[in-house]
Short mmCIF file of C-alpha atoms in Angstrom, two decimals:
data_model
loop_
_atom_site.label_atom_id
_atom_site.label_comp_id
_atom_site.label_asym_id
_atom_site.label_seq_id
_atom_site.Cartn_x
_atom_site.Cartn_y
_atom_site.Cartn_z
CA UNK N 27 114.01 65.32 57.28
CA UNK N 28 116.66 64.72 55.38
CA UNK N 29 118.96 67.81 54.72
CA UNK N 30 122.13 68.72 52.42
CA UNK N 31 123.60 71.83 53.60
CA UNK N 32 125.89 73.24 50.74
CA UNK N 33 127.84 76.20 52.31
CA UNK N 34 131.58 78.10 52.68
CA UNK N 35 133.65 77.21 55.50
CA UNK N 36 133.37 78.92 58.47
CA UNK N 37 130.37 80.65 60.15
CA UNK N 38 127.55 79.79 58.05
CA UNK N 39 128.52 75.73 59.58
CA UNK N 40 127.01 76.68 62.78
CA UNK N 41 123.47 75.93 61.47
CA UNK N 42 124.56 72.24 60.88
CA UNK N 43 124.43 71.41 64.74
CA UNK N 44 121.30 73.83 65.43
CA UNK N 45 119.17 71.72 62.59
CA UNK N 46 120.08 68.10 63.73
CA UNK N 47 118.80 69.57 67.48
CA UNK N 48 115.26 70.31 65.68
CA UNK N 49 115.68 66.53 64.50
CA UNK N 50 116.86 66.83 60.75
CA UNK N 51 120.29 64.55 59.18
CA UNK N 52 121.99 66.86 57.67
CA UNK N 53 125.08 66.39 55.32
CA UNK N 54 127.51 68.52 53.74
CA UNK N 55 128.42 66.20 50.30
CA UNK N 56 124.99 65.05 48.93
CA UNK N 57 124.16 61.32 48.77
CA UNK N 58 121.07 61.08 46.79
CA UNK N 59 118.28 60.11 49.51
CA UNK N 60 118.22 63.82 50.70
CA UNK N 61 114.76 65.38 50.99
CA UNK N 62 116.40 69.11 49.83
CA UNK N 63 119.49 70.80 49.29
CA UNK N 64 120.05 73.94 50.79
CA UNK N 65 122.37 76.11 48.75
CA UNK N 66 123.80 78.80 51.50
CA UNK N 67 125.82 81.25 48.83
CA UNK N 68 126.39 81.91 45.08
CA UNK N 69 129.99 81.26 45.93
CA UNK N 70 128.80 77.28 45.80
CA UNK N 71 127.24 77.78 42.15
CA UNK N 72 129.58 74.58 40.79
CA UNK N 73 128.64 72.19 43.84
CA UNK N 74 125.00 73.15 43.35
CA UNK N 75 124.90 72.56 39.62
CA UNK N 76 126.72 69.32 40.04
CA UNK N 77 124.12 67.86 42.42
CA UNK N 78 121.27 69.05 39.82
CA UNK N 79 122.87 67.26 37.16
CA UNK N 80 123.44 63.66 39.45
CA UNK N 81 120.34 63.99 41.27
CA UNK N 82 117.89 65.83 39.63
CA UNK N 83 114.83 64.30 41.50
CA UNK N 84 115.67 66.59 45.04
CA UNK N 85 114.74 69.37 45.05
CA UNK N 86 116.98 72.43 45.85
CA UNK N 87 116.82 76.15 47.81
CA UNK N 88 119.23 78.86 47.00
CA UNK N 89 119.76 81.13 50.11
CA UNK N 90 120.77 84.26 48.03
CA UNK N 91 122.55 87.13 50.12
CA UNK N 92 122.34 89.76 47.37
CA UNK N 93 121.86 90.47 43.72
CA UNK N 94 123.31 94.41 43.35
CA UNK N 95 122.78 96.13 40.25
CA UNK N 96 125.98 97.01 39.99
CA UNK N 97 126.79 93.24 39.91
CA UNK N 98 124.51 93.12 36.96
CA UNK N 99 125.39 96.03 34.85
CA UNK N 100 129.02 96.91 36.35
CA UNK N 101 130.57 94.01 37.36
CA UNK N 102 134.03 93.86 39.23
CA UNK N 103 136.54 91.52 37.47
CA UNK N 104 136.48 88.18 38.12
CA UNK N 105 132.27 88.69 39.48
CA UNK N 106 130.16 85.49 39.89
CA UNK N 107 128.06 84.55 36.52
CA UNK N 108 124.60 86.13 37.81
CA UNK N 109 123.32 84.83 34.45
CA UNK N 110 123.97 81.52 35.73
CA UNK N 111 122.59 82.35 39.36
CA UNK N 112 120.19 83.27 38.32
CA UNK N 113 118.98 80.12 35.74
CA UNK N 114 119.98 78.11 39.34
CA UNK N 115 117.84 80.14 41.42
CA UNK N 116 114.58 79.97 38.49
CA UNK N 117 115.38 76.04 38.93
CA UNK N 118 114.74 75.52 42.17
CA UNK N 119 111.99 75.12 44.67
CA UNK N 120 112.39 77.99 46.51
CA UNK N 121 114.79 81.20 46.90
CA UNK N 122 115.25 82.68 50.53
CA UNK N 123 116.84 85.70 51.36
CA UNK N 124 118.32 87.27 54.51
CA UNK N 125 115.87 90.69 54.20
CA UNK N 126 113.09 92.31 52.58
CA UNK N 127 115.40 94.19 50.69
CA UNK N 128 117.03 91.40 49.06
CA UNK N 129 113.62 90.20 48.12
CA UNK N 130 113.13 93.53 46.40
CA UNK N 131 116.03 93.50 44.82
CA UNK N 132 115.33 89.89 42.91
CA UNK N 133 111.24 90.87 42.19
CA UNK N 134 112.84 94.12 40.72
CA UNK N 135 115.90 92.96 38.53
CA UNK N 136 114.75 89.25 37.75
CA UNK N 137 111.06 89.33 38.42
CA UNK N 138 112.08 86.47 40.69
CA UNK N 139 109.46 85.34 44.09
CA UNK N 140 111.40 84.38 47.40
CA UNK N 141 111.22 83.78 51.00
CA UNK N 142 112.70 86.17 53.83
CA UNK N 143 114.50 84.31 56.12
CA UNK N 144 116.76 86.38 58.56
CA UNK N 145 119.94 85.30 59.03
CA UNK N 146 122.15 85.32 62.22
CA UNK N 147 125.42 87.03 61.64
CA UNK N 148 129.38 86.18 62.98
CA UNK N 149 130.18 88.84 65.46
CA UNK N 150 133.25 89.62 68.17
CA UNK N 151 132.11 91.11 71.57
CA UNK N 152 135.40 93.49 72.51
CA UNK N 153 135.37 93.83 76.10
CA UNK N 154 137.02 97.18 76.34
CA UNK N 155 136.04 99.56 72.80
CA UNK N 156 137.70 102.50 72.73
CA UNK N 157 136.20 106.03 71.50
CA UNK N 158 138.31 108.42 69.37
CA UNK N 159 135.40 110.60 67.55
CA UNK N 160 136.08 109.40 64.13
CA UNK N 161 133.15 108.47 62.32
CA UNK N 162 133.53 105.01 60.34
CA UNK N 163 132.69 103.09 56.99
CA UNK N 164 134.51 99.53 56.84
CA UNK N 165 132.99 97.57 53.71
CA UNK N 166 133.85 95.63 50.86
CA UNK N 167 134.87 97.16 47.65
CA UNK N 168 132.32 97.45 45.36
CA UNK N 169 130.92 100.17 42.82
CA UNK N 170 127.82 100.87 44.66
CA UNK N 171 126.50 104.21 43.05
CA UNK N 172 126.80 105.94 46.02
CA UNK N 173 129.91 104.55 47.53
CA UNK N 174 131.92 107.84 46.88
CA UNK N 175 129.09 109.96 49.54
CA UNK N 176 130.33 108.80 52.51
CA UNK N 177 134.06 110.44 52.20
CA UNK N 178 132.31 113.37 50.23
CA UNK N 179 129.99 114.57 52.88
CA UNK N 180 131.95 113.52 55.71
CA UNK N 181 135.05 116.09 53.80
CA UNK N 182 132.08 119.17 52.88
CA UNK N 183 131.02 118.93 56.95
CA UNK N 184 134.78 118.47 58.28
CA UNK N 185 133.58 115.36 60.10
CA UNK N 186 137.06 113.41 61.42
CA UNK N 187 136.41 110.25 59.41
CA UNK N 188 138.33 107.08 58.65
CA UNK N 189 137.44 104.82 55.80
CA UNK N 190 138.68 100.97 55.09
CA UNK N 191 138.07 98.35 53.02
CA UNK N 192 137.61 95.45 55.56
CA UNK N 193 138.47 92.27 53.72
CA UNK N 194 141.84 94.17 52.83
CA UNK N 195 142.60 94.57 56.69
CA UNK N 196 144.00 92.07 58.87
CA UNK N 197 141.73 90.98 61.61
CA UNK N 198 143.37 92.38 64.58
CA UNK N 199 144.05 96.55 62.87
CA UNK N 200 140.67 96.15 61.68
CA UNK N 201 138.87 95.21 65.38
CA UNK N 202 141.45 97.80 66.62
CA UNK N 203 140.30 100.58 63.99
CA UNK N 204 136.48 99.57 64.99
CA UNK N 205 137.25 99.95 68.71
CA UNK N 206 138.70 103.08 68.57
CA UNK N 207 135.69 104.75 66.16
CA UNK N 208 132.89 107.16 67.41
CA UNK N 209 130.48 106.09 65.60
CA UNK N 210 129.41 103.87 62.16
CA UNK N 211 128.37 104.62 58.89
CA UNK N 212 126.65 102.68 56.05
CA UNK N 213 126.05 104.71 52.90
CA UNK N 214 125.19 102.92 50.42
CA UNK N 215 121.99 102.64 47.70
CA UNK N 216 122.04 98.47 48.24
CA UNK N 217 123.02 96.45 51.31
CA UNK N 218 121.07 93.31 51.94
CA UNK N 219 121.77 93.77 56.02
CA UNK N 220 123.67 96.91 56.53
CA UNK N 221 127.26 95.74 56.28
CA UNK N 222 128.78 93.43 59.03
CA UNK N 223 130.64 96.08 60.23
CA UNK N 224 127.77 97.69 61.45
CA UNK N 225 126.66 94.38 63.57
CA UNK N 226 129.93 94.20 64.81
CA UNK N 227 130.01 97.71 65.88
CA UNK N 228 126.59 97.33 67.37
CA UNK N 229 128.27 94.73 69.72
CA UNK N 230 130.53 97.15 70.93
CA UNK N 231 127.85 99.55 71.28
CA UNK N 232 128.61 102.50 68.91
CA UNK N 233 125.91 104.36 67.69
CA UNK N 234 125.10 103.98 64.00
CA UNK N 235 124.25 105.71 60.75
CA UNK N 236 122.53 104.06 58.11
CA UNK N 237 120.87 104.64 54.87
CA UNK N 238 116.92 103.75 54.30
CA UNK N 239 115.72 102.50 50.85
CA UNK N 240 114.23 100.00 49.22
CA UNK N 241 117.27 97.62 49.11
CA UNK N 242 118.79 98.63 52.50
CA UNK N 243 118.25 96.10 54.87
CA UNK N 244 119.63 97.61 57.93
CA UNK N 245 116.37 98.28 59.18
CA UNK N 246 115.19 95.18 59.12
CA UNK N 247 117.53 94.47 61.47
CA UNK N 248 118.60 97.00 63.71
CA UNK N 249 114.55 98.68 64.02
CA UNK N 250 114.25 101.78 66.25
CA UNK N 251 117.92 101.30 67.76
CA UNK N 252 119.93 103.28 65.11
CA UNK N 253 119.95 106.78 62.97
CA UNK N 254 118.63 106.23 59.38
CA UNK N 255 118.32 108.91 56.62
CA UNK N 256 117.12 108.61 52.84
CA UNK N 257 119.66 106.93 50.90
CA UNK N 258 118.59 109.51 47.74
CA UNK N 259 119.50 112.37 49.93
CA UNK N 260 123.00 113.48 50.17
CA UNK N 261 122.11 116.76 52.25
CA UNK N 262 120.02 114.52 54.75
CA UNK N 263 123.21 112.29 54.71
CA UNK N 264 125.57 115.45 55.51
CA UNK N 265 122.67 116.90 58.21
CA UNK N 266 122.83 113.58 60.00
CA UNK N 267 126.33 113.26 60.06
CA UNK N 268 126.90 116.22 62.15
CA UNK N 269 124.27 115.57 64.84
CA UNK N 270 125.78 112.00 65.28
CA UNK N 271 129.33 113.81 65.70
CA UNK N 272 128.24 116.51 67.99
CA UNK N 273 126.39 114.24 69.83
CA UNK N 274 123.25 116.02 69.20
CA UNK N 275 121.86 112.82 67.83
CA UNK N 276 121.71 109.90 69.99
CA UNK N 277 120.92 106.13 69.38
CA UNK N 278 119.90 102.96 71.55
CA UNK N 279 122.87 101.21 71.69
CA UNK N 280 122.22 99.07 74.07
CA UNK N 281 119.19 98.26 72.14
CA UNK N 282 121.13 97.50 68.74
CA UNK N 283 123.01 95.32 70.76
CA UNK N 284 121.06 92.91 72.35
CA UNK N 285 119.41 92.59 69.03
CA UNK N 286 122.89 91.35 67.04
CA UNK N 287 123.23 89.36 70.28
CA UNK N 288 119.86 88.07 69.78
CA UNK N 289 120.57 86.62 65.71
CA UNK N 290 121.98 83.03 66.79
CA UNK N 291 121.71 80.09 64.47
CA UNK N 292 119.61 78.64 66.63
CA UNK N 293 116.52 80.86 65.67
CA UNK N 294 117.45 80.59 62.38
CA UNK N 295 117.49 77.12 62.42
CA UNK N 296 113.45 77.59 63.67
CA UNK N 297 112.68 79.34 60.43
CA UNK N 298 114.10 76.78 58.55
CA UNK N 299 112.54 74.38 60.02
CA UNK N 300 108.87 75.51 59.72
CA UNK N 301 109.90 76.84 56.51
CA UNK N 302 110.77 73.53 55.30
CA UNK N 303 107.32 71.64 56.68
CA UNK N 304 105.29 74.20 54.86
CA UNK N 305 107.27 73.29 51.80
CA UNK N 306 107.85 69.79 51.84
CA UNK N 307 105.04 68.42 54.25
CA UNK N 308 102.09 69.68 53.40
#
């Protein structure tokens, strides 16, 4: 099969190689003779609506990471058109997603059908992390309606914490501020994984809090192997917070990770791949 493989620079290219092993062409600039076009962010809206309008006739997958409602009613300046997304994602053959929760997220908020199909995630294995105490949050800016709970509960329990913003950071303060942390938090009401932080805290093995809902997907990918409370429930929140600083609440982090170690492109490259011949040869 045929493949064009629209996607940002960097990490998401490591499927390329993995695809051609299963026996697919792929391409990254669409010639026309393609059997699909696989659109790997909404960051690549203008490349994807450009091959719609030359070459209508293949037919195209959106791989969409997240749709937040706060990127539908409370948009950050200078967001992504998820008006036009979304007509791009109605258009095409199929929409896959990383997690259940992103799934739940498009059936809620645009009545929209997809595809799970877990993704493997760009990760740095420090030899040597270090352990302060300090419990740690290290997204991206966004208004997530519960974004502010975090710093709130971790200030009402006197929990040491540290908080960071980690596209602002600099690679090598932000590994070091990671390193050095006791143990991770994800607070949110919507994350389509968990955060990346959290994956590449899992590689240094620090335990882990994250919040459950419907579209959390930490679950989905970290199972049994870290601490989870109700994303509604800011006591829970505050209760688990100080058992994972006094230590009275343990996690498997060994467990959590040899599972990030286990989400190569390779096996993602296997969904894809059966995906695709249910899709297009049957």
């Amino acid at each position: 099969m045929k493949i064009c493989h629209i996607a940002p620079k960097g990490w998401q290219e490591l499927l390329v190689p993995e695809l051609e092993k299963l026996g697919h062409t792929v391409t990254t600039e669409c010639d026309g003779d393609e059997d699909v076009v696989i659109v790997k962010s909404i960051t690549q809206m203008k490349r994807a609506a450009k091959i719609l309008k030359t070459y209508p006739h293949i037919p195209m997958i959106h791989y969409n990471w997240d749709v937040y409602s706060w990127a539908l009613n409370n948009p950050r300046q200078d967001e992504y058109s998820y008006e036009e997304y979304r007509r791009q994602c109605e258009a095409s053959l199929e929409v896959w997603t990383p997690s259940q929760a992103v799934s739940n997220s498009l059936k809620d908020y645009w009545d929209m059908d997809s595809h799970v199909i877990k993704s493997y995630v760009p990760t740095k294995s420090i030899l040597s992390p270090r352990r302060k105490g300090y419990a740690l949050q290290a997204l991206r800016k966004n208004p997530d309606k519960y974004m502010d709970w975090y710093e709130k509960a971790c200030k009402e329990t006197g929990i040491d914490y540290e908080i960071t913003w980690a596209k602002e950071m600099d690679e090598e303060p932000y590994f070091e501020l990671l390193s050095n942390a006791g143990f991770l938090v994800s607070a949110l009401y919507e994350m389509s994984t968990g955060g990346l932080f959290l994956m590449e805290g899992a590689r240094m093995q620090k335990p882990i809090l994250s919040a459950r809902g419907r579209y959390l997907g930490a679950e989905e990918y970290f199972g049994d192997s870290i601490e989870y409370y109700d994303c509604d429930d800011f006591e829970m929140l505050k209760e688990k917070l100080i058992g994972m600083s006094n230590g009275t609440i343990t996690t498997d982090t060994n467990k959590a990770m040899e599972l990030v170690k286990d989400m190569t492109p390779d096996k993602m490259a296997v969904l894809i791949d059966e995906r695709l011949n249910d899709l297009l040869r049957s």
